[in-house]
CSV table of C-alpha atoms and ligand atoms in Angstrom, one decimal:
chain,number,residue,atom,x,y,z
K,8,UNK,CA,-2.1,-10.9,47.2
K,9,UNK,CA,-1.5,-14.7,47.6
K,10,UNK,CA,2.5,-15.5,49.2
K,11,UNK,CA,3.0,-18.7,47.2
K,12,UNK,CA,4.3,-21.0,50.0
K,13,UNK,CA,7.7,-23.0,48.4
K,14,UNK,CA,8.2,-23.9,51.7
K,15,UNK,CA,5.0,-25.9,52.3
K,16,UNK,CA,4.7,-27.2,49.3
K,17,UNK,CA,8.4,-28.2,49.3
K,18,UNK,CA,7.5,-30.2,52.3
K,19,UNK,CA,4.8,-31.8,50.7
K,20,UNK,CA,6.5,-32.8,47.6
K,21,UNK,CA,9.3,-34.3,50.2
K,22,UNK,CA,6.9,-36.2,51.9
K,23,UNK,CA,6.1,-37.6,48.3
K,24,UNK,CA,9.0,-38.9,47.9
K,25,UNK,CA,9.5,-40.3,51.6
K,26,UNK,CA,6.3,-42.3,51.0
K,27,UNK,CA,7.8,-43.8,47.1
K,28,UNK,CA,11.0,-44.4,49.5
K,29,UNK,CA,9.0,-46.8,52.4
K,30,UNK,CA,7.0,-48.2,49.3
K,31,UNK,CA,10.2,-49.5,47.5
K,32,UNK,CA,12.0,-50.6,51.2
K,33,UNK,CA,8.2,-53.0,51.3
K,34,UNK,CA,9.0,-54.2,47.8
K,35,UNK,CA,12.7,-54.8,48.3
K,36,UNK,CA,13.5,-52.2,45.7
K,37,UNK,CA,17.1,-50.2,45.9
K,38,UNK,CA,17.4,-47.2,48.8
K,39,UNK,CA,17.6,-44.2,46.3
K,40,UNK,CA,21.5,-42.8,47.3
K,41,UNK,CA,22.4,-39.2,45.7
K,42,UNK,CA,25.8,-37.6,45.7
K,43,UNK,CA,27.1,-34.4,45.6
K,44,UNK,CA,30.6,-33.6,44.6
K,45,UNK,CA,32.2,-30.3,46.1
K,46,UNK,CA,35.5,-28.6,45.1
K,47,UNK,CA,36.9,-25.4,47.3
K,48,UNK,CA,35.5,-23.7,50.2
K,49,UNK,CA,32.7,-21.6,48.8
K,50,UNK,CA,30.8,-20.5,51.6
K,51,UNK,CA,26.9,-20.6,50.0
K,52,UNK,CA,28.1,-23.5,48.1
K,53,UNK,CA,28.6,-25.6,51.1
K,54,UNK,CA,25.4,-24.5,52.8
K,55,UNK,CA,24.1,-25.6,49.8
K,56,UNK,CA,25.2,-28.8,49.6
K,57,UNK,CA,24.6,-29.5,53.6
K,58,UNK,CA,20.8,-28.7,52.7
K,59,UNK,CA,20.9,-30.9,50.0
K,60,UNK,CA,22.3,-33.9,51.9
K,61,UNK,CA,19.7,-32.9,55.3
K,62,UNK,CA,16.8,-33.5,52.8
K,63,UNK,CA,18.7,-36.8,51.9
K,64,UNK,CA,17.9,-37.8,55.3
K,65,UNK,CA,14.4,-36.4,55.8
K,66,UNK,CA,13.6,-38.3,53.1
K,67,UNK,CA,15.6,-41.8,53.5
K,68,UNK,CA,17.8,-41.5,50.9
K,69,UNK,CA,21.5,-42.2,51.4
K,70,UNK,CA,24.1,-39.6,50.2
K,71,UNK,CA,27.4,-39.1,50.3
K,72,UNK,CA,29.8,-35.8,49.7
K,73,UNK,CA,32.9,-35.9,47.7
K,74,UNK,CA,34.5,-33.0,49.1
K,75,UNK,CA,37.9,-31.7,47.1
K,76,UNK,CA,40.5,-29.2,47.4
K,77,UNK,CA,40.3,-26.0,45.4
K,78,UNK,CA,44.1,-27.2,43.9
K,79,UNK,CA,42.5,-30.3,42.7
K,80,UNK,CA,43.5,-30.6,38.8
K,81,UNK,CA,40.6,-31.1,36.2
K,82,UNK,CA,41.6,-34.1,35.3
K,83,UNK,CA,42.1,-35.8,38.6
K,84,UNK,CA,38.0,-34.3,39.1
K,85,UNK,CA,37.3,-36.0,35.4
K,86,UNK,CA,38.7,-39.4,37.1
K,87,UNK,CA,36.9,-38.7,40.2
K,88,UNK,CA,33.2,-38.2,38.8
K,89,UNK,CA,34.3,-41.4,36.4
K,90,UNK,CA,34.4,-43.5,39.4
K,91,UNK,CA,31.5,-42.0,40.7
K,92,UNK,CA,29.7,-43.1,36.8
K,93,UNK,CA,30.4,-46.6,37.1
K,94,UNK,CA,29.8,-46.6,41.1
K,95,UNK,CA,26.5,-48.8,40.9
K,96,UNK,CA,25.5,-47.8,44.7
K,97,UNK,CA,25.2,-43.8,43.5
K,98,UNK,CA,22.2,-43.1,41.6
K,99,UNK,CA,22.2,-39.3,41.0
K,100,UNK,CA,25.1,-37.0,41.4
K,101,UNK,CA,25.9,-33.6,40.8
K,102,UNK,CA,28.6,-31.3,40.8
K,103,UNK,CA,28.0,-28.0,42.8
K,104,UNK,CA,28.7,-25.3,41.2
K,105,UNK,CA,30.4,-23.0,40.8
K,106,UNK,CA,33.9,-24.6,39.8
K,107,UNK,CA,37.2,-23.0,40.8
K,108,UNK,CA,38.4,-21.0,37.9
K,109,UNK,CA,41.1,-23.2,37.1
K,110,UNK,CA,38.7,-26.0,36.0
K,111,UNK,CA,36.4,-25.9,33.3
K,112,UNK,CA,33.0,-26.4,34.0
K,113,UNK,CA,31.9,-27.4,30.5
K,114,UNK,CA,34.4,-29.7,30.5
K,115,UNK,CA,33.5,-31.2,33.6
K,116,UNK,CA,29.5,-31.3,33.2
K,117,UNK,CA,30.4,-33.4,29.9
K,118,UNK,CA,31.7,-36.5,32.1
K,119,UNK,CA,28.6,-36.9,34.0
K,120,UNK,CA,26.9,-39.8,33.4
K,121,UNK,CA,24.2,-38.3,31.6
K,122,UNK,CA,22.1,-41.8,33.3
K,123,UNK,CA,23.1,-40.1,36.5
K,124,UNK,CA,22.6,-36.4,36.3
K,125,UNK,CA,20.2,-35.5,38.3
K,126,UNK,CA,20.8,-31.6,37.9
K,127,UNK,CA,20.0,-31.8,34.0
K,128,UNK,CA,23.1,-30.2,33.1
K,129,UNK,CA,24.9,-32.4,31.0
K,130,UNK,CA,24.1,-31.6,26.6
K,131,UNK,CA,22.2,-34.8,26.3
K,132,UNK,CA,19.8,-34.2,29.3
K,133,UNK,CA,20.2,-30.5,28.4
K,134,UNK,CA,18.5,-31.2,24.6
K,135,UNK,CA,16.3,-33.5,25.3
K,136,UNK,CA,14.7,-30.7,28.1
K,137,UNK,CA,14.9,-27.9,25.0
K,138,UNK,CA,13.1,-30.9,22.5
K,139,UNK,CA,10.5,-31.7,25.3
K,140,UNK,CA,11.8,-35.2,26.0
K,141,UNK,CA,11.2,-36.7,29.4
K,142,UNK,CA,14.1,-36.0,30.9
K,143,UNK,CA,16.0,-34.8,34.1
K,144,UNK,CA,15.2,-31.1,34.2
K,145,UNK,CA,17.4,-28.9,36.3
K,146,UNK,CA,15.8,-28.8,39.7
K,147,UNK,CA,15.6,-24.5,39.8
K,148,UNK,CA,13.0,-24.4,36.3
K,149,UNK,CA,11.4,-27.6,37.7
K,150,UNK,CA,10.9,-26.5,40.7
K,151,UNK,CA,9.2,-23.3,39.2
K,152,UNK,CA,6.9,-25.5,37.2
K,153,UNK,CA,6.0,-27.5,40.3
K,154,UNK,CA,4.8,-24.0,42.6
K,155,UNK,CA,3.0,-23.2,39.1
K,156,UNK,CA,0.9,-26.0,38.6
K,157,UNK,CA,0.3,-26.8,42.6
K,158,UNK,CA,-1.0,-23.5,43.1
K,159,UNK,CA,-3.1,-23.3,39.6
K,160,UNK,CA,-1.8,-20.5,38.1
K,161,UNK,CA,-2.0,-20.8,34.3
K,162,UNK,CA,0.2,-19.6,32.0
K,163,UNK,CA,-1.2,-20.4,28.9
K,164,UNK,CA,-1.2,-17.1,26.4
K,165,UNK,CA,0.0,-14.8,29.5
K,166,UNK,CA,2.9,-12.4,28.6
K,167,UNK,CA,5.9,-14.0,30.9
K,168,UNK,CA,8.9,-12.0,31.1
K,169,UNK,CA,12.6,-14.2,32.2
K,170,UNK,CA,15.2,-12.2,33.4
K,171,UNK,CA,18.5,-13.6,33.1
K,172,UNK,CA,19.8,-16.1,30.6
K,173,UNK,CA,22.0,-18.6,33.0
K,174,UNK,CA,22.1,-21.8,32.3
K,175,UNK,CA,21.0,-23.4,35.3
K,176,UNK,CA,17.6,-21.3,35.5
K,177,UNK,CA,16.6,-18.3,33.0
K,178,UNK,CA,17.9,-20.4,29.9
K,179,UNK,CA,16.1,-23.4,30.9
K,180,UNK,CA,12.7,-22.2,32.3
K,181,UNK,CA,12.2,-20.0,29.0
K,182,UNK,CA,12.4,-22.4,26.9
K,183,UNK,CA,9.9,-24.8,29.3
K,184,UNK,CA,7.5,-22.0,29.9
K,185,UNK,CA,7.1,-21.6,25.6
K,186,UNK,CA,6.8,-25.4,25.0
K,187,UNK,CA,3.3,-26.9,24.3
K,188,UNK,CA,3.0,-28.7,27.6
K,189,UNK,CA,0.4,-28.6,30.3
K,190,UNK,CA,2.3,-25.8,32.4
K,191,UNK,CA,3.6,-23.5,29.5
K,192,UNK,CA,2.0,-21.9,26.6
K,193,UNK,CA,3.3,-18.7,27.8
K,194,UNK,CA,4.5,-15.7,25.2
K,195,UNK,CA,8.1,-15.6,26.8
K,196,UNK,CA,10.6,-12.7,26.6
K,197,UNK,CA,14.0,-13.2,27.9
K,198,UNK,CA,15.5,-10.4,29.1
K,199,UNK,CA,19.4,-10.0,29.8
K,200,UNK,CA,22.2,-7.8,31.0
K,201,UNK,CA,22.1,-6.0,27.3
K,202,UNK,CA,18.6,-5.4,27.3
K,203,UNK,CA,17.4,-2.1,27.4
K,204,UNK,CA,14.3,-0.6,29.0
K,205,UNK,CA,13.6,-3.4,31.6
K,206,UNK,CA,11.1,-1.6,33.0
K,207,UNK,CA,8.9,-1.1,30.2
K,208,UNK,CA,9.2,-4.9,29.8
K,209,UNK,CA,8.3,-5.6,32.7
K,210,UNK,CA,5.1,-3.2,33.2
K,211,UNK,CA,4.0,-5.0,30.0
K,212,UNK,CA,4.3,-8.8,31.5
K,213,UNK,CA,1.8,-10.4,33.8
K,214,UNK,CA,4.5,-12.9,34.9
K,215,UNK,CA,7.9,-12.2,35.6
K,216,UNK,CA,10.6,-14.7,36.5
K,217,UNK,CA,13.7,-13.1,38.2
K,218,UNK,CA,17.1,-14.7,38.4
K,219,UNK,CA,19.6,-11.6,38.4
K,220,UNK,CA,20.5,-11.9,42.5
K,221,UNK,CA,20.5,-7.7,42.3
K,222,UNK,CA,18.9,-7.5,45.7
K,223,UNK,CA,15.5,-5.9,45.5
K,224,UNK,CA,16.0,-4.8,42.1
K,225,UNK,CA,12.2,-4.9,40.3
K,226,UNK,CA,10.4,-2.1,42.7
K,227,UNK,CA,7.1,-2.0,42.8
K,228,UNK,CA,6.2,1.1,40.4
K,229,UNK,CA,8.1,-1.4,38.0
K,230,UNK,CA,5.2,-3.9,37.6
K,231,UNK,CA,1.5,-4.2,36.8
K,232,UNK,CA,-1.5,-4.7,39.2
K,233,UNK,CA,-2.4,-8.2,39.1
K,234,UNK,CA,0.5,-9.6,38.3
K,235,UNK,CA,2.5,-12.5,39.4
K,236,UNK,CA,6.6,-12.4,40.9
K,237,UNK,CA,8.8,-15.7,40.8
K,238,UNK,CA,11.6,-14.6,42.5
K,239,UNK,CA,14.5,-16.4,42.5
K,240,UNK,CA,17.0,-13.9,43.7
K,241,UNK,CA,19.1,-14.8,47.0
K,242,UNK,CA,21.5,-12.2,47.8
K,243,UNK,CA,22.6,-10.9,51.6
K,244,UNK,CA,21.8,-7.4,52.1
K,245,UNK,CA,23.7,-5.9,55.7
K,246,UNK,CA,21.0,-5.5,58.3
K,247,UNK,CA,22.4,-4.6,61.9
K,248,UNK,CA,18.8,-5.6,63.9
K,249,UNK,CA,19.5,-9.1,62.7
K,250,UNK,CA,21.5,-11.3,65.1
K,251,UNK,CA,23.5,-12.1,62.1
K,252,UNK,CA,24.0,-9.0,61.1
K,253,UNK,CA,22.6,-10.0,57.7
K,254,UNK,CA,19.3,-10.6,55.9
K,255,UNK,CA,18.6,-12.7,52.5
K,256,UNK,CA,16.5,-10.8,50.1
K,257,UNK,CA,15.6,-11.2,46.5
K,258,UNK,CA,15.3,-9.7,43.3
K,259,UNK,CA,12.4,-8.3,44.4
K,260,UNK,CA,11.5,-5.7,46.8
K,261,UNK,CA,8.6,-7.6,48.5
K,262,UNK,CA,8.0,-4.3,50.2
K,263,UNK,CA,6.4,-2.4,47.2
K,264,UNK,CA,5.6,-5.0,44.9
K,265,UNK,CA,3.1,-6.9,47.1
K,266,UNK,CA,0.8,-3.7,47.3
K,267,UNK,CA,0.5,-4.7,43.3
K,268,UNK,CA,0.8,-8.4,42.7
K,269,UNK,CA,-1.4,-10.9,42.7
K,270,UNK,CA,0.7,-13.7,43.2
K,271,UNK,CA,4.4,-13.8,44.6
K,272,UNK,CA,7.2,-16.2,46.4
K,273,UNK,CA,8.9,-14.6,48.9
K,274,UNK,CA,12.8,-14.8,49.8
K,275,UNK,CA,13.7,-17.1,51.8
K,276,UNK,CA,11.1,-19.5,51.6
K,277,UNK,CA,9.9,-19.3,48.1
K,278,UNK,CA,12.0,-21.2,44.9
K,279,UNK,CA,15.1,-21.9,47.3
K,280,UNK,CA,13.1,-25.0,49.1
K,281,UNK,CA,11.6,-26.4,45.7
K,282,UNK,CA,15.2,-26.8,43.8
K,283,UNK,CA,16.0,-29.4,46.8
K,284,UNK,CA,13.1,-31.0,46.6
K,285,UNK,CA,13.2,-31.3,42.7
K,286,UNK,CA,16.7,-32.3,42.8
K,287,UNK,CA,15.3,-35.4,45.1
K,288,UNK,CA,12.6,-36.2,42.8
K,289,UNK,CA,14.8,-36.1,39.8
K,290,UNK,CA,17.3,-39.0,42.2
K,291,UNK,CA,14.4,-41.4,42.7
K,292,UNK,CA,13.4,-41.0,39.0
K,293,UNK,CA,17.1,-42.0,38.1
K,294,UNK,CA,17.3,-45.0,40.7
K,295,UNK,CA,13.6,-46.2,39.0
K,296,UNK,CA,15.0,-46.5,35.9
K,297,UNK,CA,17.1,-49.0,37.0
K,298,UNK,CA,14.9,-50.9,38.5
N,311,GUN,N1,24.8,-23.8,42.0
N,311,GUN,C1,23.7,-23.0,42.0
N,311,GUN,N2,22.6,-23.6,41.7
N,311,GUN,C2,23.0,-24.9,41.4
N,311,GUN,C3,22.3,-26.1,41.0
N,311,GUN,O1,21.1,-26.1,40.7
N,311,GUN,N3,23.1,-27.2,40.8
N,311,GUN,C4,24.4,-27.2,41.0
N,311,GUN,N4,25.1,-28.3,40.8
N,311,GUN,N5,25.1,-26.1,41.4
N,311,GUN,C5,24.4,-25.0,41.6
């Protein structure tokens, strides 16, 4: 069994990008500057966006937070992120989700500067990533494609199995993983909430992508030998010997499922690192375009 090492390569993908960052500061080029915009006080989401700003710094980017109340109204947010569009310091923003339930996220994913969406959420960005157009792509699927490829693992004719049909990852990386491009080729299923007999799918895949966040969910008398686990579950299971009286885990339960696979990321320290790091790369790829 190889542990496919998102947080190394993470690091070396940020590292990339810190060394594109000195290279434009020699050749007076603009400081790439990311934004995040954050409504309410959703606890993960604010981790999330504290990472996401930390590896702003590690890298030399600039970033700013917008930070809203949960009452905010959806069209004060609409004017908000409009003043964020024509804000020529910003190069890449996104909106962390998810939204209250008072606003509506379609609505609000629409007004993003689709020049300026570094999470690949907005239709334009959105269709161009389903036509295979360069494009942003979200920074989950991306990141996916980028532990793939650095690690050698082709898909081409294997049997990959997506479970869950978000938008921000099992839509997206399904319809990657089937395109004709260097990293797909698979023979993708997508399975969902209304699927029936998930094991049998899965027993029959050599690839599965998980992105359900049922904690340890796909066991290990669930897969086949020699197969390979992208987990990107991140759920918090109690677990009184830790300090915190918590543990992350993910879809998977690493425990039986690594006596069989031949690959796997574990949880923490697998996908989680690599959206981050994604989401940077997609920032300097917006600021170069206006060079
Ligand atoms: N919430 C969970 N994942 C994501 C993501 O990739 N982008 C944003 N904006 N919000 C998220």
């Amino acid at each position: 069994m190889k542990i496919i090492d998102g947080k190394k390569i993470s690091i070396e993908v940020l590292d990339e990008i810190k060394a594109s960052v000195s290279h434009r500061v020699e050749n007076n080029l603009k400081i790439p500057h990311l934004a995040a915009v954050l409504v309410g006080d959703d606890g993960p989401s604010q981790t999330y966006v504290n990472s996401k700003i930390k590896a702003c710094n590690r890298v030399g980017f600039q970033s700013s937070l917008f930070k809203f109340d949960k009452s905010i109204l959806e069209n004060e947010l609409i004017n908000e992120i409009q003043k964020i569009n024509i804000n020529n310091n910003i190069d890449g923003f996104i909106v962390q989700l998810p939204l209250p339930n008072e606003i509506n996220q379609e609505n609000i994913l629409n007004e993003v500067s689709p020049y300026k969406d570094v999470d690949g959420f907005h239709p334009i960005n959105y269709g161009k990533m389903a036509l295979g157009i360069d494009t942003f792509l979200p920074a989950t699927p991306a990141g996916i494609i980028e532990l793939i490829q650095r690690c050698n693992i082709d898909l081409k004719s294997k049997k990959c199995l997506v479970i869950g049909r978000s938008q921000i990852v099992g839509r997206p990386i399904s319809i990657l993983l089937s395109q004709n491009k260097i990293f797909g080729n698979a023979t993708v299923t997508v399975a969902h909430s209304k699927s029936d007999n998930l094991k049998q799918l899965c027993l029959e895949s050599d690839v599965i992508i998980s992105a359900i966040g049922i904690p340890e969910f796909i066991k290990g008398d669930m897969i086949k030998l020699g197969s390979t686990i992208i987990d990107v579950g991140i759920s918090r299971v109690d677990d009184n010997s830790s300090e915190k009286g918590y543990k992350i885990v993910g879809d998977a339960d690493f425990k039986s499922v690594s006596e069989k696979v031949d690959y796997i990321t574990p949880v923490p320290g697998g996908v989680g690192p690599m959206t981050i790091a994604m989401l940077l790369k997609n920032t300097l790829k917006a600021c170069s375009l206006n060079d």
